[in-house]
Coordinates of C-alpha atoms and ligand atoms in Angstrom, one line a residue:
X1 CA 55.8 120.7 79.4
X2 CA 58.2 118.4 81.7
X3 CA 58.1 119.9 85.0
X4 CA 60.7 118.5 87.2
X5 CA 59.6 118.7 91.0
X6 CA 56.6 119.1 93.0
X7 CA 57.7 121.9 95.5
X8 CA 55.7 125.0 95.3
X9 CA 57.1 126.5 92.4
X10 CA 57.0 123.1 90.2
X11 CA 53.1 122.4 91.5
X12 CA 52.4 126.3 91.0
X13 CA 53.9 126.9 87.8
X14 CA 51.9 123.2 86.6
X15 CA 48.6 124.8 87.5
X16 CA 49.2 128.7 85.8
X17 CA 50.6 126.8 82.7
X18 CA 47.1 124.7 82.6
X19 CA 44.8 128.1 83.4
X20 CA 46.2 128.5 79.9
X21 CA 45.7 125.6 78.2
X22 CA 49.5 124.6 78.2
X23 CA 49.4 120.8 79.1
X24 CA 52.7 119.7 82.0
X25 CA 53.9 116.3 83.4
X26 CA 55.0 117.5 87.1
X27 CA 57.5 114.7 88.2
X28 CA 58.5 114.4 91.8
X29 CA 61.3 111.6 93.7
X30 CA 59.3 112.0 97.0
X31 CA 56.1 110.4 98.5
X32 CA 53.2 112.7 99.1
X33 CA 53.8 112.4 102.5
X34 CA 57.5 113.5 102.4
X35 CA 56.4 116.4 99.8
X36 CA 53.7 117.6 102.6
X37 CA 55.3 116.8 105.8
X38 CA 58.5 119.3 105.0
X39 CA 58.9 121.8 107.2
X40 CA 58.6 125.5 106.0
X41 CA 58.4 129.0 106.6
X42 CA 55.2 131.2 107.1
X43 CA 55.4 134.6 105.4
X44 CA 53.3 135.6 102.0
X45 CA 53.9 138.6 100.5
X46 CA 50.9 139.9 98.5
X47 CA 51.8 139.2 95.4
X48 CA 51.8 135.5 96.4
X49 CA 48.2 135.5 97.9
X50 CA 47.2 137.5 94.4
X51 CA 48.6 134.9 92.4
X52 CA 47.7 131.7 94.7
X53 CA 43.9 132.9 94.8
X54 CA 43.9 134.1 90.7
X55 CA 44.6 130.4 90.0
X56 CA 41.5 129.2 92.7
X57 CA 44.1 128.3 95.4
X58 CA 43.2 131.2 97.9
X59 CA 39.8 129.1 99.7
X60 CA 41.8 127.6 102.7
X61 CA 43.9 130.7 102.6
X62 CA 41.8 133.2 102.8
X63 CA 39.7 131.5 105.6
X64 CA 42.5 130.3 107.8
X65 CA 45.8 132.8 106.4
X66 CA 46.2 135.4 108.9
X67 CA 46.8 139.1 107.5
X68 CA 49.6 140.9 109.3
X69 CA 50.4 144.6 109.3
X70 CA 53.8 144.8 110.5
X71 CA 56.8 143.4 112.4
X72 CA 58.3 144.5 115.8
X73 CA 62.2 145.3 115.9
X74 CA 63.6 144.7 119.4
X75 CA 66.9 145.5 120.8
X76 CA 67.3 145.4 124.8
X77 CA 65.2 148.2 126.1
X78 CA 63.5 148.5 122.8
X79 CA 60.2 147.3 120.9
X80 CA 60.0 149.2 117.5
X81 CA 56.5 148.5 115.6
X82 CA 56.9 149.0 111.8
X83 CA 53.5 149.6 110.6
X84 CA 53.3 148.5 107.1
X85 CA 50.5 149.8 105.7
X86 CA 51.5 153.2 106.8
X87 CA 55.3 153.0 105.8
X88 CA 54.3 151.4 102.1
X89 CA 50.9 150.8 101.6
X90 CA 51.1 146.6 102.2
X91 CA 50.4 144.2 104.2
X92 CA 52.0 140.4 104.0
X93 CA 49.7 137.3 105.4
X94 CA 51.2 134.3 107.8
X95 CA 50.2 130.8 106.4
X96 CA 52.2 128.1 106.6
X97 CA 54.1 127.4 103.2
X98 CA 53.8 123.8 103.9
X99 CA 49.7 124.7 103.6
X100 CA 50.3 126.5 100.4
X101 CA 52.0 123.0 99.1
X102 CA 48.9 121.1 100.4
X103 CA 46.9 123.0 98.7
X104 CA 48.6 122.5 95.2
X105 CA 48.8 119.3 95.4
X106 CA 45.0 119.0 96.2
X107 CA 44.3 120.5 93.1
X108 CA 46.9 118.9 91.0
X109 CA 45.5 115.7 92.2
X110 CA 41.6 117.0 91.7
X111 CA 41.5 117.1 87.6
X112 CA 45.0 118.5 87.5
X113 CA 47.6 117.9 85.0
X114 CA 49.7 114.4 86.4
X115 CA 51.4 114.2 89.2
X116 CA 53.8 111.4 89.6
X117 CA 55.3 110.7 92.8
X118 CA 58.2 108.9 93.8
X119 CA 60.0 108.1 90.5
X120 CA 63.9 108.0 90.2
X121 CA 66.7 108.5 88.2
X122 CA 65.2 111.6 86.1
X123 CA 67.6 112.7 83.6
X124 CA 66.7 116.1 81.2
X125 CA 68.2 115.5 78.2
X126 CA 68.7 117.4 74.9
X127 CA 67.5 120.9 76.1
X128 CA 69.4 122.9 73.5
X129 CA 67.2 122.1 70.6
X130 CA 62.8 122.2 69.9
X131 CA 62.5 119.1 71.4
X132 CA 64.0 118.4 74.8
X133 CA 63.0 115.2 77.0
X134 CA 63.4 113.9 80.2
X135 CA 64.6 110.1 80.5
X136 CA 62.7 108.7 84.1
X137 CA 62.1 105.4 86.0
X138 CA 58.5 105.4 87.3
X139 CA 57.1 104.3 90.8
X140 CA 56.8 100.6 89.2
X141 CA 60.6 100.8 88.2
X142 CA 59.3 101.1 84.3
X143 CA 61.6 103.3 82.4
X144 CA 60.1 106.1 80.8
X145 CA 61.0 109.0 78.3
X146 CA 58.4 112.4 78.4
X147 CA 59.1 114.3 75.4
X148 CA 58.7 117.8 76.1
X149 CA 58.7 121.3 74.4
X150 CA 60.2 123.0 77.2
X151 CA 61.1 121.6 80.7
X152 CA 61.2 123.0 84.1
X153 CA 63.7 122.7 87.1
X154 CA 61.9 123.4 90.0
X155 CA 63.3 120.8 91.8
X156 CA 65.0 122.7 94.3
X157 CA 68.9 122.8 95.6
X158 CA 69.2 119.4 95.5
X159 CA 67.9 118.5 91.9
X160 CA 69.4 117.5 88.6
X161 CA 68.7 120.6 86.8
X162 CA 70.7 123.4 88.0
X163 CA 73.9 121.4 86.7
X164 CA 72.5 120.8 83.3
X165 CA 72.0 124.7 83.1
X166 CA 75.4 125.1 84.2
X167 CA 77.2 123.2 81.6
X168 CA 80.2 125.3 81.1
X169 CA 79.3 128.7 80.7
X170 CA 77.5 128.9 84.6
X171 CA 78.2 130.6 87.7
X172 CA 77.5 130.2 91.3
X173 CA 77.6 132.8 93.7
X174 CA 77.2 131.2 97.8
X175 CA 77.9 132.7 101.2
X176 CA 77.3 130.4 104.3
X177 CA 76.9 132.0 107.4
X178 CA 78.3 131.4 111.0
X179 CA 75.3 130.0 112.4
X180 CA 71.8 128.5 112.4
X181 CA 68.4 128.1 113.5
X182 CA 66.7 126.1 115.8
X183 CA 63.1 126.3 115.1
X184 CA 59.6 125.3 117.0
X185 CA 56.2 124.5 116.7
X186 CA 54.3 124.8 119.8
X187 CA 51.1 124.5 121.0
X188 CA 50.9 128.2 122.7
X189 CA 49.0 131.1 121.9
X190 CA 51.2 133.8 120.2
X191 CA 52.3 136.5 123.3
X192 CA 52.4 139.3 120.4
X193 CA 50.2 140.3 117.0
X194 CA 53.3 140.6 115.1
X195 CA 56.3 138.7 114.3
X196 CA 59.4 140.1 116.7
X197 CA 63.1 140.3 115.1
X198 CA 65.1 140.2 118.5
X199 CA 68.6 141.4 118.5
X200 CA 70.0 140.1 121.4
X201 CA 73.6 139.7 123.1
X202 CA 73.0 136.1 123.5
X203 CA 71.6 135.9 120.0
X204 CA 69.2 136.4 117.3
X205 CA 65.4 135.2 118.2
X206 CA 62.2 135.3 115.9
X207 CA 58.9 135.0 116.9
X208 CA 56.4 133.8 114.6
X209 CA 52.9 131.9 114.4
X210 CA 50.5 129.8 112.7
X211 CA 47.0 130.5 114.4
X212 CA 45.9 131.9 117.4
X213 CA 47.2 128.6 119.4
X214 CA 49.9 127.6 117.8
X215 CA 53.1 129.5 118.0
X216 CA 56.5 129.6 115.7
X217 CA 59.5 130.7 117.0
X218 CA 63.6 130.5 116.4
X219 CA 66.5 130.6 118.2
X220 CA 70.3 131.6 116.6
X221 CA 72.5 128.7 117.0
X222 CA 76.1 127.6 116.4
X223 CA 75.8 125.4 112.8
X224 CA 77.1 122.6 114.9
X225 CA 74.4 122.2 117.4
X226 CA 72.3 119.2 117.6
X227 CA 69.1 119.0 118.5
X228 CA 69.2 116.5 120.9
X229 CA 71.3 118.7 123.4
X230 CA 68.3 121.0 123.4
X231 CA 66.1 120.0 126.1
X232 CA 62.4 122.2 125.7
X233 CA 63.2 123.9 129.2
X234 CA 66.3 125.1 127.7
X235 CA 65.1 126.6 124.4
X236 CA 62.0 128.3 126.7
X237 CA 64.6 129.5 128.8
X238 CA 66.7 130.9 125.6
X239 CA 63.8 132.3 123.9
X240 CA 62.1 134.3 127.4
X241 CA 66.1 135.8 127.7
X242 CA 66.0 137.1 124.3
X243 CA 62.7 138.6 123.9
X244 CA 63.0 140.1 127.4
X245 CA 61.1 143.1 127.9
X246 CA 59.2 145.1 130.7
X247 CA 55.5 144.6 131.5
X248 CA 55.4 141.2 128.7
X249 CA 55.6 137.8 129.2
X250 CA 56.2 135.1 126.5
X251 CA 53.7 132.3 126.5
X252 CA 55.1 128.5 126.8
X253 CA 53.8 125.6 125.7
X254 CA 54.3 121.7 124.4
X255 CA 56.7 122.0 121.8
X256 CA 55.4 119.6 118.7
X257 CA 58.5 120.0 116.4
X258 CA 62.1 120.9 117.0
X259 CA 64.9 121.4 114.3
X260 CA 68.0 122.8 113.2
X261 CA 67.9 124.9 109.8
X262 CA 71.2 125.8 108.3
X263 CA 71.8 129.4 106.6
X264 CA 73.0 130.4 103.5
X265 CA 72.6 132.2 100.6
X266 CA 72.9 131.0 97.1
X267 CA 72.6 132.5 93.1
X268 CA 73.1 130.2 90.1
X269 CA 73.1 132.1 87.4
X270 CA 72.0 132.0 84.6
X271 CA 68.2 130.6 85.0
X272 CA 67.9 128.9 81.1
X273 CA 69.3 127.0 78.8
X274 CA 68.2 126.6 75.7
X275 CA 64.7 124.8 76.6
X276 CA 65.1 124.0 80.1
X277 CA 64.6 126.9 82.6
X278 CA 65.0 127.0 86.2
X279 CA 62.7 128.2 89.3
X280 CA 62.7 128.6 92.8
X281 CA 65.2 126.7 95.0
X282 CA 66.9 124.8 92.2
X283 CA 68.2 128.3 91.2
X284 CA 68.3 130.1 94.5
X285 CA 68.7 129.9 98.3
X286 CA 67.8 133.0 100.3
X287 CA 68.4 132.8 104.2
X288 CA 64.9 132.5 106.0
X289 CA 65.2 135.7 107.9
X290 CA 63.6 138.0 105.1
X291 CA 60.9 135.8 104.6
X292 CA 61.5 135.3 100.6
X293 CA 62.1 131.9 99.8
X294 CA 58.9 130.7 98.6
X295 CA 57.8 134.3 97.5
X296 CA 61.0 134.5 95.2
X297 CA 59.7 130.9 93.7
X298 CA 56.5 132.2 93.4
X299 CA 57.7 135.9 91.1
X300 CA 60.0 132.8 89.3
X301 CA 57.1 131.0 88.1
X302 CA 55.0 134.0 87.2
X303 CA 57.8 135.0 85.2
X304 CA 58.2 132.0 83.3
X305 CA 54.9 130.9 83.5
X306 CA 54.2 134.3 81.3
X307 CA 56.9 133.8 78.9
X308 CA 56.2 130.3 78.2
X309 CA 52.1 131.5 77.3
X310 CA 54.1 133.7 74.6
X311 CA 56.4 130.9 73.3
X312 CA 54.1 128.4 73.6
X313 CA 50.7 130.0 71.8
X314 CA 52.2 132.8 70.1
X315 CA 55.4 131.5 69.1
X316 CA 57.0 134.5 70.1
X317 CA 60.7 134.2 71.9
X318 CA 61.1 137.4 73.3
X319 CA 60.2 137.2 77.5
X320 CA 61.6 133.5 77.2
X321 CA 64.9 135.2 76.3
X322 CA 64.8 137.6 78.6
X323 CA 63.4 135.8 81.6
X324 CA 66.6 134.6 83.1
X325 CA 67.9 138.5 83.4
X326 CA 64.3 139.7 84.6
X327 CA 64.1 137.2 87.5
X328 CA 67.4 137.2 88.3
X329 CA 67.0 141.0 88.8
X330 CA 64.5 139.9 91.6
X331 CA 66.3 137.4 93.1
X332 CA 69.5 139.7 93.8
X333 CA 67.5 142.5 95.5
X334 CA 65.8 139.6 97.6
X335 CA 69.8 138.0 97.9
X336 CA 70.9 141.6 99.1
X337 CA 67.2 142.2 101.4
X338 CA 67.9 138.6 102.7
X339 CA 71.7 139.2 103.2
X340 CA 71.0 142.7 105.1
X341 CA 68.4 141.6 107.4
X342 CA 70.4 138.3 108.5
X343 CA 73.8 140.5 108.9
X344 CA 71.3 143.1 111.2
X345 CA 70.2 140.5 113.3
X346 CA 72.4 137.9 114.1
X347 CA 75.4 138.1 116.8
X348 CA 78.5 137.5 115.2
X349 CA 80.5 137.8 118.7
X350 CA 82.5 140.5 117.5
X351 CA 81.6 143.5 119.2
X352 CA 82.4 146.3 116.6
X353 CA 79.9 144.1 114.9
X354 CA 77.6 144.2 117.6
X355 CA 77.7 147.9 117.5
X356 CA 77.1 148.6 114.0
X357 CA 74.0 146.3 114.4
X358 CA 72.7 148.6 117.1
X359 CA 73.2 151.6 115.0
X360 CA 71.3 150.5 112.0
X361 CA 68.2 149.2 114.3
X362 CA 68.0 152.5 116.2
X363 CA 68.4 154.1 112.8
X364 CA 65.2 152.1 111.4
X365 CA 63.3 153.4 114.7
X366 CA 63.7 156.8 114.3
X367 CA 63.8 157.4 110.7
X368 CA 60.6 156.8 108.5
X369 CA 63.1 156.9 105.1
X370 CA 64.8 154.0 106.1
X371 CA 62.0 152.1 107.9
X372 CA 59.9 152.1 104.8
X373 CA 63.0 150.8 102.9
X374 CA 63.1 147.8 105.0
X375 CA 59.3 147.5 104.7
X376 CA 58.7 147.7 101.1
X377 CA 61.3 144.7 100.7
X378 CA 59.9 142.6 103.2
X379 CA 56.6 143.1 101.8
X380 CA 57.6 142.5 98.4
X381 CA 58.9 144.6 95.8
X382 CA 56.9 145.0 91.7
X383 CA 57.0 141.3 90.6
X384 CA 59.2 142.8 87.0
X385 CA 61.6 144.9 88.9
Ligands
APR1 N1 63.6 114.3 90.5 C1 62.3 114.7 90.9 N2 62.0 115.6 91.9 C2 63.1 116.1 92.6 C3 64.5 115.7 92.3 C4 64.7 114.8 91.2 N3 65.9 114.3 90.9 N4 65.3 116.3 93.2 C5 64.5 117.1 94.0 N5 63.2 116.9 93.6 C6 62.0 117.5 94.3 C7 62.1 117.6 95.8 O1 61.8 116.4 96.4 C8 61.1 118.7 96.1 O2 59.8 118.2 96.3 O3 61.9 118.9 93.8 C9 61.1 119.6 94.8 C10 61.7 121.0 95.0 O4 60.9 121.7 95.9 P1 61.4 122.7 96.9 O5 62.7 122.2 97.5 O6 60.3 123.0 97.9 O7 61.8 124.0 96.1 P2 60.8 125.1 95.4 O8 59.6 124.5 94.9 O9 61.6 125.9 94.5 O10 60.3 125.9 96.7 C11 60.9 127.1 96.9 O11 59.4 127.3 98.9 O12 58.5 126.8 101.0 C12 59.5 127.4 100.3 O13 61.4 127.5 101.7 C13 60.9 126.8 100.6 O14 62.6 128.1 99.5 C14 61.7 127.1 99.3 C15 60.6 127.6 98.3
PHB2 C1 57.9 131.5 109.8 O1 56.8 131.8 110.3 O2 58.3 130.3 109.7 C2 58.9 132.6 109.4 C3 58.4 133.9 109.4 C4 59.3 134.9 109.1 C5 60.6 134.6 108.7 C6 61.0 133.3 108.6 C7 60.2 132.3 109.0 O3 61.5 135.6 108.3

């Protein structure tokens, strides 16, 4: 198994694939450090935790993860707790996704199958027949050739594999959206037990966390903003504006990390060709406010990891030819859940806009049908929809 990329779902899929017995060469273009040091989101739906601690990746995340039970919708004047346990039965859990990515590589690199960083020019070649291969130059600038029985593109939006898939008979379905986020990390206990989606005139705002001290939190920018001309006073001041509300104070604090993130959403369809399948980003981009990016790489890889086991050992074709319509089923409802909650929340400056946002958040606040429709999909719908 050639497994191109050492994101999540590349490092994840690498580790279920050797639970099983099914040897994998994970090949990455990064240093360790860049791998690690990339910022990420925070949310894990169930499902994920289930699968990360099934393949002995749950120690650090079950001792420093932090189990949530719901999220806060606010619009001015209003705070709207939806409890998730009692609207669908689930919970989700906030550790940092760049964690989860420690953590694999710890345990690629502890007896794992190889990991090679920082190698260049990987090219997958000859994926329509039994015997595909991947044509690489290693860290030492040695050319080298892995021949593979099946490879993996999980190397994100940016990666070499999505275009092979595509050939001539792809599609690409992508919708960029008017604006962005500004993201922080600061040192500052959380001022709430729950994320908060703000609605606000000024703009969307999201408050997240990482531990009791350290806090996460967005702002909705123009796409063309730049960093620089956000001083830390201002994005405070932004931020205490637009989760305003009587009797609560947010807590400040010195801001470690500031950036931009751009939003969009993205489907490449379909996710195989012949041997070489795709996972994760290099097949999908979801915009952050539904929490699914690394989730949806995550029900990817359990997907294929699942139909390669049956190919592989049992010679059997039948989930690898149907895995690119069964995760694809997922990653439209999370496109769609992704799409609706970032259309909900995000100002547009049009105000007919503005008031059709209002109506659906007042309607998630007082009716229990639609708030649990919002909270099964943000706490993550049956893996094989
Ligand atoms: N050769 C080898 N590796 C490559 C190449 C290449 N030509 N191009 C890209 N890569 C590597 C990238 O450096 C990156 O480490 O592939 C990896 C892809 O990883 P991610 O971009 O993290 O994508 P994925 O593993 O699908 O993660 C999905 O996890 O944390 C979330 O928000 C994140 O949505 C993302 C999700
Ligand atoms: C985060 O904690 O980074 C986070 C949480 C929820 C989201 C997006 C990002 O929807």
């Amino acid at each position: 198994m050639g497994i191109i990329g050492a994101g999540p779902a590349g490092l994840l899929l690498s580790r279920l694939l050797h639970l099983q017995g099914i040897d994998s060469v994970v090949l990455e273009n990064r240093s360790r450090d860049y791998v690690e040091a990339r910022i990420r989101a925070g949310i894990l739906e169930q499902h994920t935790v289930d699968t990360l601690t099934a393949a002995g990746l749950g120690d650090r995340l079950q001792r420093e993860g932090l189990e949530h039970r719901g999220i806060y919708l606010q619009y001015p004047g209003t705070r709207h707790k939806l409890d998730f346990p009692e609207l669908c039965g689930r919970t989700v859990w906030v550790y940092g996704q760049t964690e989860v990515t420690k953590d694999l590589i710890a345990a690629q690199l502890d007896g794992g199958p190889p990991l090679l960083f920082e190698v260049s020019d990987v090219r997958p070649e000859d994926v329509d027949g039994d015997s595909p291969r991947i044509r690489f130059t290693d860290a030492d600038g040695v050319e080298q050739v892995l021949e593979c029985d099946v490879i993996a593109g999980t190397d994100g939006f940016h990666g070499p594999s999505r275009a092979v898939v595509q050939g001539a008979a792809g599609r690409v379905w992508e919708r960029t959206y008017p604006y962005a986020w500004l993201g922080i990390l600061a040192d500052a206990a959380p001022a709430t037990d729950e994320l908060i989606y703000a609605w606000h005139p000024e703009g969307f705002a999201l408050y997240s966390m990482r531990s009791p001290s350290v806090s996460r939190l967005y702002l909705q920018v123009d796409p063309a903003e730049k960093i620089e001309d956000w001083s830390d006073d201002r994005i405070w001041e932004n931020l205490a504006t637009r989760f305003a509300l009587e009797g609560w104070e947010l807590t400040t604090g010195t801001i470690t990390e500031k950036s931009v993130l751009p939003m969009r959403s993205f489907v490449s369809t379909p996710m195989r060709r012949g041997r070489l399948f795709l996972a994760g980003d290099a097949a999908h981009i979801v915009p952050p406010t539904g929490a699914k990016g690394l989730n949806l790489a995550v029900a990817d890889v359990t997907l294929l990891a699942q139909a390669l086991v049956r190919l592989l050992h049992e010679k059997q074709t039948d989930l690898v030819d149907t895995y690119s319509d069964r995760a694809l089923a997922r990653v439209w409802r999370c496109t769609h859940f992704s799409w609706f909650m970032t259309s909900m929340l995000h100002r547009s400056g049009d105000d007919f806009d503005a008031e059709l946002q209002l109506s659906q958040l007042r309607r998630i606040a007082a009716s229990e049908p639609a708030a649990r429709e919002l909270a099964e999909n943000y706490t993550g719908l049956p893996l094989d929809l």
